[in-house]
Coordinates of C-alpha atoms and ligand atoms in Angstrom, one line a residue:
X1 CA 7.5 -56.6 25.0
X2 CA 6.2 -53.6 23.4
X3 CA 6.7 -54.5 19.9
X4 CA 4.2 -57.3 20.5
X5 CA 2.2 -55.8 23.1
X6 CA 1.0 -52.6 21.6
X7 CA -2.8 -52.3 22.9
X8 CA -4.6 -50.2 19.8
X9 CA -8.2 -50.1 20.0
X10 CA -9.9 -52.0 17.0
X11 CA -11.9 -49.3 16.1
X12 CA -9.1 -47.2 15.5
X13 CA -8.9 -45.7 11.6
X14 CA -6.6 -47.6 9.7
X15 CA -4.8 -44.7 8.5
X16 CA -3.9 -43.7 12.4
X17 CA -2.8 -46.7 12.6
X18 CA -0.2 -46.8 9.5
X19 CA 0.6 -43.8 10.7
X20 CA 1.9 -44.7 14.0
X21 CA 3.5 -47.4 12.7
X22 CA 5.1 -45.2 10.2
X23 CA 6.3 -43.7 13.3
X24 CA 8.4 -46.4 14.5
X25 CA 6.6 -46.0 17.6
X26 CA 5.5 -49.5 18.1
X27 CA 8.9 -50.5 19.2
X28 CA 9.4 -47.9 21.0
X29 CA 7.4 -47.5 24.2
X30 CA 8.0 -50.4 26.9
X31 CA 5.0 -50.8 29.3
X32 CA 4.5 -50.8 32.8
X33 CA 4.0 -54.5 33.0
X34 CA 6.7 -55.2 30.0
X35 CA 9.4 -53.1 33.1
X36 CA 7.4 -55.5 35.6
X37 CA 8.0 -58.9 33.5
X38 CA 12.1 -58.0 33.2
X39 CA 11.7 -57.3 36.7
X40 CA 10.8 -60.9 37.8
X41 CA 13.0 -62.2 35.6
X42 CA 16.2 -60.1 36.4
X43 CA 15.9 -61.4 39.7
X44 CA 15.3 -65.3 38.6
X45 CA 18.6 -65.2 36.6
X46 CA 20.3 -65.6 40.3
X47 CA 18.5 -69.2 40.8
X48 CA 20.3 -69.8 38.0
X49 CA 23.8 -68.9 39.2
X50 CA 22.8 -70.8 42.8
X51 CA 26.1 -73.1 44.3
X52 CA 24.9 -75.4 47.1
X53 CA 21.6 -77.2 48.0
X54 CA 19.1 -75.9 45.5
X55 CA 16.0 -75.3 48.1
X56 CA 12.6 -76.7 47.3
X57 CA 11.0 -73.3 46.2
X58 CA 13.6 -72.9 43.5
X59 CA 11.8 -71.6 40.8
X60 CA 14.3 -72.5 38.1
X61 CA 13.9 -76.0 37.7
X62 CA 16.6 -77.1 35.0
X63 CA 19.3 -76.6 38.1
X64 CA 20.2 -78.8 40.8
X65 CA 22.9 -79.2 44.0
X66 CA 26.3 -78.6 43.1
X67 CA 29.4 -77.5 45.7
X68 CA 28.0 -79.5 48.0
X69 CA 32.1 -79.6 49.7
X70 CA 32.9 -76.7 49.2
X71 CA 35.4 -75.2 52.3
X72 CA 35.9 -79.3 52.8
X73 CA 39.8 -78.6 51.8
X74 CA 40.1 -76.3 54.5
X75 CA 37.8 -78.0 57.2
X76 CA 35.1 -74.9 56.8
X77 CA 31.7 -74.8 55.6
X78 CA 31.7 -72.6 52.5
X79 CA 28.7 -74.5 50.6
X80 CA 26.2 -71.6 48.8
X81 CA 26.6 -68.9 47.3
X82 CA 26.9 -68.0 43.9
X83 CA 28.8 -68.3 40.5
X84 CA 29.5 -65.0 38.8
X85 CA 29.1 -65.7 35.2
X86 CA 29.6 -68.6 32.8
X87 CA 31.7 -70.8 34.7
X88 CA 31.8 -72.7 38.0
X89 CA 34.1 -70.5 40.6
X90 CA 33.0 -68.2 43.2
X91 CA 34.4 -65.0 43.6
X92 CA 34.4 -63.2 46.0
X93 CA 35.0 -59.5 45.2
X94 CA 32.7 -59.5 42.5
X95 CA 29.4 -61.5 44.4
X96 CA 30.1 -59.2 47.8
X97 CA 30.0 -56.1 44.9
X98 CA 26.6 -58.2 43.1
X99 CA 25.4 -58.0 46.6
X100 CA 25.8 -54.2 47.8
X101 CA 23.7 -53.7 43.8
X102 CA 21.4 -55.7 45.0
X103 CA 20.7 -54.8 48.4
X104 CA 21.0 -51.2 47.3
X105 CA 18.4 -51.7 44.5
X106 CA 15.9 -52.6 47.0
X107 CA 16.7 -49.8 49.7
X108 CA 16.2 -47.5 46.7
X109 CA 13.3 -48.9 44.8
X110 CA 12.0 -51.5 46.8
X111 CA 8.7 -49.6 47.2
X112 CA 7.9 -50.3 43.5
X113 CA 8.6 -54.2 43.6
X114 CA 5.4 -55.6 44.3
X115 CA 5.7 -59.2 44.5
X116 CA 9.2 -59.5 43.7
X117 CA 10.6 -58.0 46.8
X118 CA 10.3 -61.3 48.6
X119 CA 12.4 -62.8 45.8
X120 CA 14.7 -60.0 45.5
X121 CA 15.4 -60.1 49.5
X122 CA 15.5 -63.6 48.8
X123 CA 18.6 -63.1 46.7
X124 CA 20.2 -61.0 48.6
X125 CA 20.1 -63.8 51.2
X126 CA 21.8 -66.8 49.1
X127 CA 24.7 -63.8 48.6
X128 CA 24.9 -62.9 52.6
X129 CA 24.4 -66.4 54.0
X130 CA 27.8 -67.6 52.2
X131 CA 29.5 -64.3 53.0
X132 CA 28.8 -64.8 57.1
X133 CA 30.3 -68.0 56.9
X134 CA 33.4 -66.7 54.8
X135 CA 33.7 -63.8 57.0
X136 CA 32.9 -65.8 60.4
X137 CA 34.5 -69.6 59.1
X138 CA 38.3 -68.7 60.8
X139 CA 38.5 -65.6 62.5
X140 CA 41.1 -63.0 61.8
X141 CA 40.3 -64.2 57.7
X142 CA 37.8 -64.0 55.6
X143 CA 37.6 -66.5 52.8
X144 CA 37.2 -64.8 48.9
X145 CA 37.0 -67.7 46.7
X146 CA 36.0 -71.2 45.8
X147 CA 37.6 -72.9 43.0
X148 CA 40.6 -73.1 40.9
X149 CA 40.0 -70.9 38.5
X150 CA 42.5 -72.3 35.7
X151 CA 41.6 -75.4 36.6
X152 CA 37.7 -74.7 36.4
X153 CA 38.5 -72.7 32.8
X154 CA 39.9 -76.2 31.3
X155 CA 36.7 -77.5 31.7
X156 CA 33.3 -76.8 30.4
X157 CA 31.3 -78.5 33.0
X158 CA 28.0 -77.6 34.3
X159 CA 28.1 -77.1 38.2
X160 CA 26.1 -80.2 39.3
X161 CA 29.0 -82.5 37.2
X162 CA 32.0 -80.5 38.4
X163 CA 35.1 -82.5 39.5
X164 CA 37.8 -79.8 39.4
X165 CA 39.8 -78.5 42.3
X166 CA 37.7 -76.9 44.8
X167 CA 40.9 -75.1 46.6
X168 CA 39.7 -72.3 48.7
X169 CA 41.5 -68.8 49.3
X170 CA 41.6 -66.6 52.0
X171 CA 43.3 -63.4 52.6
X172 CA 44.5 -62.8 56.7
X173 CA 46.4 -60.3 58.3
X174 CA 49.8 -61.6 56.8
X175 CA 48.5 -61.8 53.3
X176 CA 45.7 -58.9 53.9
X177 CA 42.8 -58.3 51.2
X178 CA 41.3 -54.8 52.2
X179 CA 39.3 -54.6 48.6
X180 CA 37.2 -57.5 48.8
X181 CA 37.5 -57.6 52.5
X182 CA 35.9 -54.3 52.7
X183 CA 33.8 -55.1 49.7
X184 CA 32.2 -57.5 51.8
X185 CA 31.3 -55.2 54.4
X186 CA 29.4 -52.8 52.4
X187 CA 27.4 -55.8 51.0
X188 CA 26.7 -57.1 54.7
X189 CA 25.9 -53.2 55.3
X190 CA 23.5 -52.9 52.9
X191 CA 21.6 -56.2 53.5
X192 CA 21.8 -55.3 56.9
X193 CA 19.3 -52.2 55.9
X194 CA 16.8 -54.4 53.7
X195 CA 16.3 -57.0 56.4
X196 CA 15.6 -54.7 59.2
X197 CA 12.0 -55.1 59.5
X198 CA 11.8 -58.2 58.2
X199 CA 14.2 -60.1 60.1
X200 CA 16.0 -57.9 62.9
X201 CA 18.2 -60.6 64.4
X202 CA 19.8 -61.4 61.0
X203 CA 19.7 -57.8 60.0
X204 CA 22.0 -57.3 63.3
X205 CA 24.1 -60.0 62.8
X206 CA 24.9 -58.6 58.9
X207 CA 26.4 -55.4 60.3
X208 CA 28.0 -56.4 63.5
X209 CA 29.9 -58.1 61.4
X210 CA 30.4 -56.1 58.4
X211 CA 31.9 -53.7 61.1
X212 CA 34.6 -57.0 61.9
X213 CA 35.3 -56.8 58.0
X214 CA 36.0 -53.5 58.2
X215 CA 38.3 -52.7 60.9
X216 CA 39.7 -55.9 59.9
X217 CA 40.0 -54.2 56.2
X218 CA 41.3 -51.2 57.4
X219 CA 43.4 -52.1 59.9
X220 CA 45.8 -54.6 57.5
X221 CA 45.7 -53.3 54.0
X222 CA 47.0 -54.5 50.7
X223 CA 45.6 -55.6 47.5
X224 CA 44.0 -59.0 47.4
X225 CA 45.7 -59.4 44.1
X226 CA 49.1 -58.9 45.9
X227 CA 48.5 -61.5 48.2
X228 CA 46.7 -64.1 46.2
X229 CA 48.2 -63.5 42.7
X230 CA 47.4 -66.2 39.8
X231 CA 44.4 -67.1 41.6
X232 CA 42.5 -64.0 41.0
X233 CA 44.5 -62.4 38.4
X234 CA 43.7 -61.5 35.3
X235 CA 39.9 -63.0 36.4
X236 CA 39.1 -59.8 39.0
X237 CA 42.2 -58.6 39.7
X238 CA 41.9 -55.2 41.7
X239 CA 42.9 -52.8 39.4
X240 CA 41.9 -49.6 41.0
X241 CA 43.2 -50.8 44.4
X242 CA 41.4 -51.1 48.1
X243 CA 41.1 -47.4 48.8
X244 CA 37.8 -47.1 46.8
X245 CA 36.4 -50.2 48.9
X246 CA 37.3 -48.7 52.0
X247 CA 35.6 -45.0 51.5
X248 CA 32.6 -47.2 49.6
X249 CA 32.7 -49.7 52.9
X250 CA 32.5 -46.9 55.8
X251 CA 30.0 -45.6 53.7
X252 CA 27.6 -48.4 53.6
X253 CA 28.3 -49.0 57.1
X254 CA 27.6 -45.2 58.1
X255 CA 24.3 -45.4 56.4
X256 CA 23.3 -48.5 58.3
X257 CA 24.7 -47.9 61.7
X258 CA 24.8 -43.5 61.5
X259 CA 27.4 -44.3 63.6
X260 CA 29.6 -41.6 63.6
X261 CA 32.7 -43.2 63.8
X262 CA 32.2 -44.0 60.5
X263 CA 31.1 -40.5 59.6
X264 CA 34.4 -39.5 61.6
X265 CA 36.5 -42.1 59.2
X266 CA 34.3 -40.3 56.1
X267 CA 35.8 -37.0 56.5
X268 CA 39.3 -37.2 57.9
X269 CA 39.9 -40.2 55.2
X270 CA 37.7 -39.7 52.0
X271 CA 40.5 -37.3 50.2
X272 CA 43.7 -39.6 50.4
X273 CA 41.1 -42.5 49.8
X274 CA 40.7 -41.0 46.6
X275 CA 37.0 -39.4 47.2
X276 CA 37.9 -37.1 44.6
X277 CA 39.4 -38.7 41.7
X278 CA 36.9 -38.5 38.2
X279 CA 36.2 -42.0 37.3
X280 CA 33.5 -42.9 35.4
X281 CA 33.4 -46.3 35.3
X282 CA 31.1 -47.9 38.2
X283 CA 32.1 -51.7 38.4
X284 CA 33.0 -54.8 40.6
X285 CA 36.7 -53.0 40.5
X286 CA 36.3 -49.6 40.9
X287 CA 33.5 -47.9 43.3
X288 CA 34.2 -44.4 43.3
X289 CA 31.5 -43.1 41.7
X290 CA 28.8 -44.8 43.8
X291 CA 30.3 -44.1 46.9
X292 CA 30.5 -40.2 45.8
X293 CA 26.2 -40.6 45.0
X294 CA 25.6 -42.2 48.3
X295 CA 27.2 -39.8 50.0
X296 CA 25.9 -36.8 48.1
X297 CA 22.4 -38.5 49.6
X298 CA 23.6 -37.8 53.3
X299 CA 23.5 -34.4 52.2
X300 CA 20.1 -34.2 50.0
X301 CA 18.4 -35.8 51.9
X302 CA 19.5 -35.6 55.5
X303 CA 21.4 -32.8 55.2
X304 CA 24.5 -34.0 56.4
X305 CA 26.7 -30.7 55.8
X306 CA 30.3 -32.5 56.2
X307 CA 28.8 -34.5 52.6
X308 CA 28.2 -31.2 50.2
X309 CA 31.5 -31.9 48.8
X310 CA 29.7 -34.9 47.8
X311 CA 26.8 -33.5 46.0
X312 CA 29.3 -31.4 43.6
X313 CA 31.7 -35.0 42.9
X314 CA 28.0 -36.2 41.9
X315 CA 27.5 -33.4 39.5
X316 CA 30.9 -34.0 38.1
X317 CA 30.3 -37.6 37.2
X318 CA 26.5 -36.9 35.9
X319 CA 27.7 -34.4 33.8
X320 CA 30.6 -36.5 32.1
X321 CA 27.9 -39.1 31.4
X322 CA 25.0 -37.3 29.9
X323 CA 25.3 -36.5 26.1
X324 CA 24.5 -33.2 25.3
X325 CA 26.4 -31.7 28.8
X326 CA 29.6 -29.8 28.2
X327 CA 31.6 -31.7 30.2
X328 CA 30.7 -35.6 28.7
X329 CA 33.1 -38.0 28.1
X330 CA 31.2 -41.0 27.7
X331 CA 30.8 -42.5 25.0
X332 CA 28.2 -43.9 23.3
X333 CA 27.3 -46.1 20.2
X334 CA 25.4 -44.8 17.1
X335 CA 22.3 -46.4 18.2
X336 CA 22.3 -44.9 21.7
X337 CA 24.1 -47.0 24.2
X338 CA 27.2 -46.4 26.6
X339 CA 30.2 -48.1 25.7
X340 CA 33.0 -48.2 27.5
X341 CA 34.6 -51.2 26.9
X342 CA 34.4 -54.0 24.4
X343 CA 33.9 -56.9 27.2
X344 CA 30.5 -57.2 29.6
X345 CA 30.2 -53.7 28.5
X346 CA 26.7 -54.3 29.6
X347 CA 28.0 -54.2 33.0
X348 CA 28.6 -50.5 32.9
X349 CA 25.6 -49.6 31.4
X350 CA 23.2 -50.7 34.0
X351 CA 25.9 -49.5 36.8
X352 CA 25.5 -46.2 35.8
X353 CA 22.0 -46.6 34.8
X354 CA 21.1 -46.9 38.1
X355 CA 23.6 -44.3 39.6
X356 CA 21.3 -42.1 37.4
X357 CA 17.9 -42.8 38.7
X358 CA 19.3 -43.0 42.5
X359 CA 20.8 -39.6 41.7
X360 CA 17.4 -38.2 40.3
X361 CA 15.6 -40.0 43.1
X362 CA 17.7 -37.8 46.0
X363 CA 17.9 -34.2 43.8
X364 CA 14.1 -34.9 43.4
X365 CA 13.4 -35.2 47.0
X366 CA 15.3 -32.3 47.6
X367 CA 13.8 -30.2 44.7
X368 CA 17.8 -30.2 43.6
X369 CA 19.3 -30.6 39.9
X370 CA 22.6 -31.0 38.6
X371 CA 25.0 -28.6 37.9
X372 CA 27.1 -29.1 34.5
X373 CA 29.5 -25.9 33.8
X374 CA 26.9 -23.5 32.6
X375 CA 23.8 -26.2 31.8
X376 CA 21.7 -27.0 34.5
X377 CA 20.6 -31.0 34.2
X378 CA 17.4 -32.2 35.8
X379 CA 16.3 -35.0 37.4
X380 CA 13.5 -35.4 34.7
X381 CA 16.9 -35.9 32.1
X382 CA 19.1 -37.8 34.2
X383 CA 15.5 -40.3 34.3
X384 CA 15.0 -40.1 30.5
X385 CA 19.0 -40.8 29.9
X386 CA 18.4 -43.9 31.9
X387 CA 15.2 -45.0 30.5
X388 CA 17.0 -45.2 26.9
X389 CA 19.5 -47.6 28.2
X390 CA 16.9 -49.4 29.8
X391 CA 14.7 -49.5 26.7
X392 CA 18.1 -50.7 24.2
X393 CA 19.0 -53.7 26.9
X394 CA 15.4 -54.8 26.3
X395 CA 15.3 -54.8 22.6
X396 CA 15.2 -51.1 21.7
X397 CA 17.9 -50.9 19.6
X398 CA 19.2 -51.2 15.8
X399 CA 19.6 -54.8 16.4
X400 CA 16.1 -54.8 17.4
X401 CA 17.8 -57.9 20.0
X402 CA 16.9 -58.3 23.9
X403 CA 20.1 -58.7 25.8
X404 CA 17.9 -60.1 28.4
X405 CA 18.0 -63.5 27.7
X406 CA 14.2 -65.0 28.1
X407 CA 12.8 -61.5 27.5
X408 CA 10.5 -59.9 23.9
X409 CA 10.8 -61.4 20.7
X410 CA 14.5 -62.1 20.2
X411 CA 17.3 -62.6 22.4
X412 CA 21.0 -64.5 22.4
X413 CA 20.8 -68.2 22.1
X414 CA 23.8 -69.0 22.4
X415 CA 24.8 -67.7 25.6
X416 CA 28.4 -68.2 27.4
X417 CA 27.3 -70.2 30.0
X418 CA 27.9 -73.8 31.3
X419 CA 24.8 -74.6 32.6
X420 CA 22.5 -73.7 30.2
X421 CA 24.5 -74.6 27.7
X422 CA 25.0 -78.1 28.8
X423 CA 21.9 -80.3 29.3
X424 CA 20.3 -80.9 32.5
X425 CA 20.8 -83.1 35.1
X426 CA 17.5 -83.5 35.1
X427 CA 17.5 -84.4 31.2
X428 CA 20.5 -85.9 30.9
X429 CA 21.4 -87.7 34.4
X430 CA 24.8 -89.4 33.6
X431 CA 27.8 -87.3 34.4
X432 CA 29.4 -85.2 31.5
X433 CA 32.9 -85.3 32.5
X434 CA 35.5 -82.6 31.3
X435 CA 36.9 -83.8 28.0
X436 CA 33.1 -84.5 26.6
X437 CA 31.9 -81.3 27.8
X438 CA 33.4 -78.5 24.9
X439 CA 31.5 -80.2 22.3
X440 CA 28.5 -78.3 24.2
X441 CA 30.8 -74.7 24.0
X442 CA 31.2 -75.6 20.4
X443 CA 27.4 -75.9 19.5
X444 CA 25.7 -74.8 16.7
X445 CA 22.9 -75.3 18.7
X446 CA 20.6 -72.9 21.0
X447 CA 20.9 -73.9 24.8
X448 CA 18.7 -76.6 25.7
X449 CA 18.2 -74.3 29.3
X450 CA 17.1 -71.1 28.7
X451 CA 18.7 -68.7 31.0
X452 CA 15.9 -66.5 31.6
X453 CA 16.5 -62.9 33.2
X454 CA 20.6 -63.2 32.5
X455 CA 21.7 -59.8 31.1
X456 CA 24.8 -60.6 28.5
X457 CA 28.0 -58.5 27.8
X458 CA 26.0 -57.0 25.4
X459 CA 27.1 -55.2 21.3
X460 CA 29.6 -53.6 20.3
X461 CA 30.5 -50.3 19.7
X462 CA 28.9 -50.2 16.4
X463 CA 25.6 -51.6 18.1
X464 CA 26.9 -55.2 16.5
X465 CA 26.0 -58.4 18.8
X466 CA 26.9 -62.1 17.6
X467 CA 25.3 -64.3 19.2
X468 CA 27.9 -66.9 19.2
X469 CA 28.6 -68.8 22.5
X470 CA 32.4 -68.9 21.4
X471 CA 32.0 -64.8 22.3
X472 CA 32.8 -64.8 25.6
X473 CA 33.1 -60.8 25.4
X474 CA 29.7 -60.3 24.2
X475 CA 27.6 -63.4 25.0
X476 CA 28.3 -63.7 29.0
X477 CA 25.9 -63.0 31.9
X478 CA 27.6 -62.0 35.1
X479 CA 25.6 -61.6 38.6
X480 CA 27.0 -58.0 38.5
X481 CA 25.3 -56.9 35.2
X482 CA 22.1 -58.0 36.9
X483 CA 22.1 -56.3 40.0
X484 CA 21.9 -52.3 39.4
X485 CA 18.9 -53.6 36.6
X486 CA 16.8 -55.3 38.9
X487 CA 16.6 -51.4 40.8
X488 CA 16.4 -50.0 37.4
X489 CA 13.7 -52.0 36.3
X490 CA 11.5 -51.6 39.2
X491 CA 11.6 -48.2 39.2
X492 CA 10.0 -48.4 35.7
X493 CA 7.5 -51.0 36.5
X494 CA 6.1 -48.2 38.6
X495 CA 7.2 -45.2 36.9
X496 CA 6.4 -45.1 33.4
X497 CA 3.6 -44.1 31.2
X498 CA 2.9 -47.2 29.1
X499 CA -0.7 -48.9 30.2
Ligands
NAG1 C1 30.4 -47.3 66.6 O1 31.4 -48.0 65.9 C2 32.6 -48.2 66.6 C3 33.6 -48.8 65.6 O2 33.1 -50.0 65.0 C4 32.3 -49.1 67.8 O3 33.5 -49.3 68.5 C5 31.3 -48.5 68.6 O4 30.9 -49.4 69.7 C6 30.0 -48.2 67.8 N1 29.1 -47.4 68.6 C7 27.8 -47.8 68.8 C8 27.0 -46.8 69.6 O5 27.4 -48.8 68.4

């Protein structure tokens, strides 16, 4: 990164040069291909995170098959997919909601991937093959998670050894999950738009039956929570409820389909689903304020009038996240950084960041700006708000510390996280059963896999990180923190002034 990487011509007078490190700025300019390298490794991070048969182009080589039974309990084929952080279960709210970030960074800033777009689609696609066969396994259910997650949490085993209980759960319309069921329609939505023109027949296939998830959403609602209790509470419990998911889910499916039934469902629903409420907390829980942005884009950009409302519930929520706006209520950290909440604060950091740069990316097209009380707030400050948090993931910051693990100079070594903490299959071939696996959680040492591209909970409010794999709050990845950064990221491999 740039601390390292600072090009100066030799013949440069010394005293320039003292100068401009005098200046601090030699830690302070990321280049081009410094945004490019997070890029390609922001993606890798989900090889790591890979349940099921590890394919022969895996890239990430320390990994190997694991869940090979999953579904086997229940007679269904549930083998793939993804873990969502440190541990061995797979959840489904939170990898359908990994999924929409995903597939919406690449709608959004595809264009500047380069080479990674094959492995970012590629990503996407681990996510969307397991959710078809959750969604299409049993009809009239769709399955939501793999894995007791007590259970799992008593062990500290890395996912090739693991020999807990692999009960499924499913919600149905007796015991009806609209959140994650709709969840999982705007993630098959979105994919649905990415694979288009490179693979129609699957591209069909994601929205025909994201539209089944829907209606099937819609039509029986409660709170997956409600139904499934212990199993996914207090681990991603839905505390904001299913009406956000089912505004967010129409809306995916509106922008894939512009079917206007879904436009129809938009505008006679999106005020008692809550369209309106200020929230300013982006997350695997609450989706309000991205569905409120990609609306406000049917209107800048296509000029759909019914969304103007839209545009102004975009304004409000810019404006209570950029500092210097009269209406902020974020918060942020001496050193620059949003904090909202002490654990995987991380994960609203690059949520918002890249509700920013999508929002600068439709007022620019439409020559638009933000409208804060009496300050008007451009497009060119909503990009240099998310550039800074950007820059402090990367190692910008007081702690002068990458939270990208893998990435510049200096980054966690002790990261929350089972497989990399453990040794490899690969290294260490023998099964690690549960009661000899904590003495790898309880390590001194640095983690013999390095688990390159995972972005961590992150500091603290006081800009304070321990990197201490104990420090679950601070020192987890989650496949949700990723997601909005890989869109972020590419957008700044292409868009930035560094060489
Ligand atoms: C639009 O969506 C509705 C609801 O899913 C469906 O019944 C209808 O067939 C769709 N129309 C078209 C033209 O695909």
């Amino acid at each position: 990164m740039s601390c390292a990487a600072l090009h100066l011509p030799s013949a440069w007078p010394l005293l320039f040069m003292t100068l401009l490190f005098s200046m601090d700025v030699s830690c302070s300019a990321l280049t081009a291909q410094d945004y490019a390298d997070a890029l390609d490794k922001s993606i890798l991070f989900y090889e790591a995170q890979r349940s099921g048969e590890v394919p022969s182009n895996q890239r990430l080589k320390w990994r190997a098959d694991s869940g090979l039974s999953d579904g086997a309990l229940d007679h269904v084929d549930l083998v793939g997919g993804y873990y969502d952080a440190g541990d061995n279960v797979k959840f489904g709210l939170p990898m359908a909601f990994t999924t929409t970030l995903l597939a919406w960074s690449v709608i959004e800033f595809g264009v500047s991937m380069q080479s990674q777009i094959q492995n970012a689609r590629a990503a996407v696609r681990w996510s969307t093959d397991y959710l078809l066969k959750a969604a299409t396994a049993t009809p009239g259910s769709l399955y939501v998670q793999v894995g007791d997650p007590n259970k799992d949490h008593q062990c500290w085993e890395r996912p090739e050894d693991m020999d807990t209980p692999r009960n499924v759960y499913k919600v149905s319309a007796q015991n009806p999950g609209s959140d994650v069921a709709a969840e999982t329609a705007a993630a098959l939505a979105a994919a649905s738009i990415i694979f288009q023109e490179s693979d129609p027949p699957y591209s069909s296939k994601l929205l025909l039956t994201a539209m089944i998830m829907f209606d099937f959403a819609d039509r029986y609602r409660g709170a997956y929570s409600d139904s499934l209790g212990s199993a996914v509470c207090p681990f991603y419990c839905s505390y904001s409820g299913f009406n956000d998911e089912l505004l967010w889910g129409a809306s995916w499916i509106y922008k894939a389909s512009q079917n206007s039934s879904y436009s129809s469902y938009i505008q006679s629903n999106g005020h008692t689903l809550g369209a309106e409420d200020d929230s300013n907390s982006f997350s695997w829980d609450d989706k309000r304020a991205g569905t409120k942005i990609l609306l406000s884009q049917g209107f800048l950009q296509k000029n759909i009038q019914e969304f103007q409302l839209y545009k102004s519930h975009s304004d409000n929520y810019i404006c209570s996240l950029i500092p210097g706006s009269p209406s902020v209520q974020a918060q942020y950290t001496p050193g620059g950084l949003l904090y909202k909440a002490g654990e995987s604060n991380l994960q609203y950091v690059t949520s918002s960041t890249f509700l920013l740069l999508a929002y600068a990316k439709y007022l620019s097209s439409n020559g638009g700006a933000a409208s804060c009380g009496g300050s008007t707030i451009t497009a060119e400050m909503l990009i240099a708000q998310a550039k800074k948090q950007v820059d402090y993931i990367l190692g910008d910051n007081p702690a002068k510390m990458s939270y990208m693990v893998g990435f510049g100079q200096r980054y966690p070594l002790h990261v929350h996280h089972r497989g990399a903490s453990v040794p490899s299959i690969h290294a260490h071939p023998a099964h690690i059963g549960c009661s000899e696996s904590f003495q790898y959680l309880q390590s001194g040492s640095p983690d013999p896999n390095v688990l390159v591209g995972a972005i961590l909970g992150g500091p603290d409010n006081n800009d304070n990180f321990a990197d201490d794999r104990n420090n679950y709050r601070q020192s987890e990845p989650a496949t949700y923190i990723n997601a909005p950064f890989v869109g972020a990221v590419a957008f700044f491999s292409a868009n930035s002034t560094g060489s």
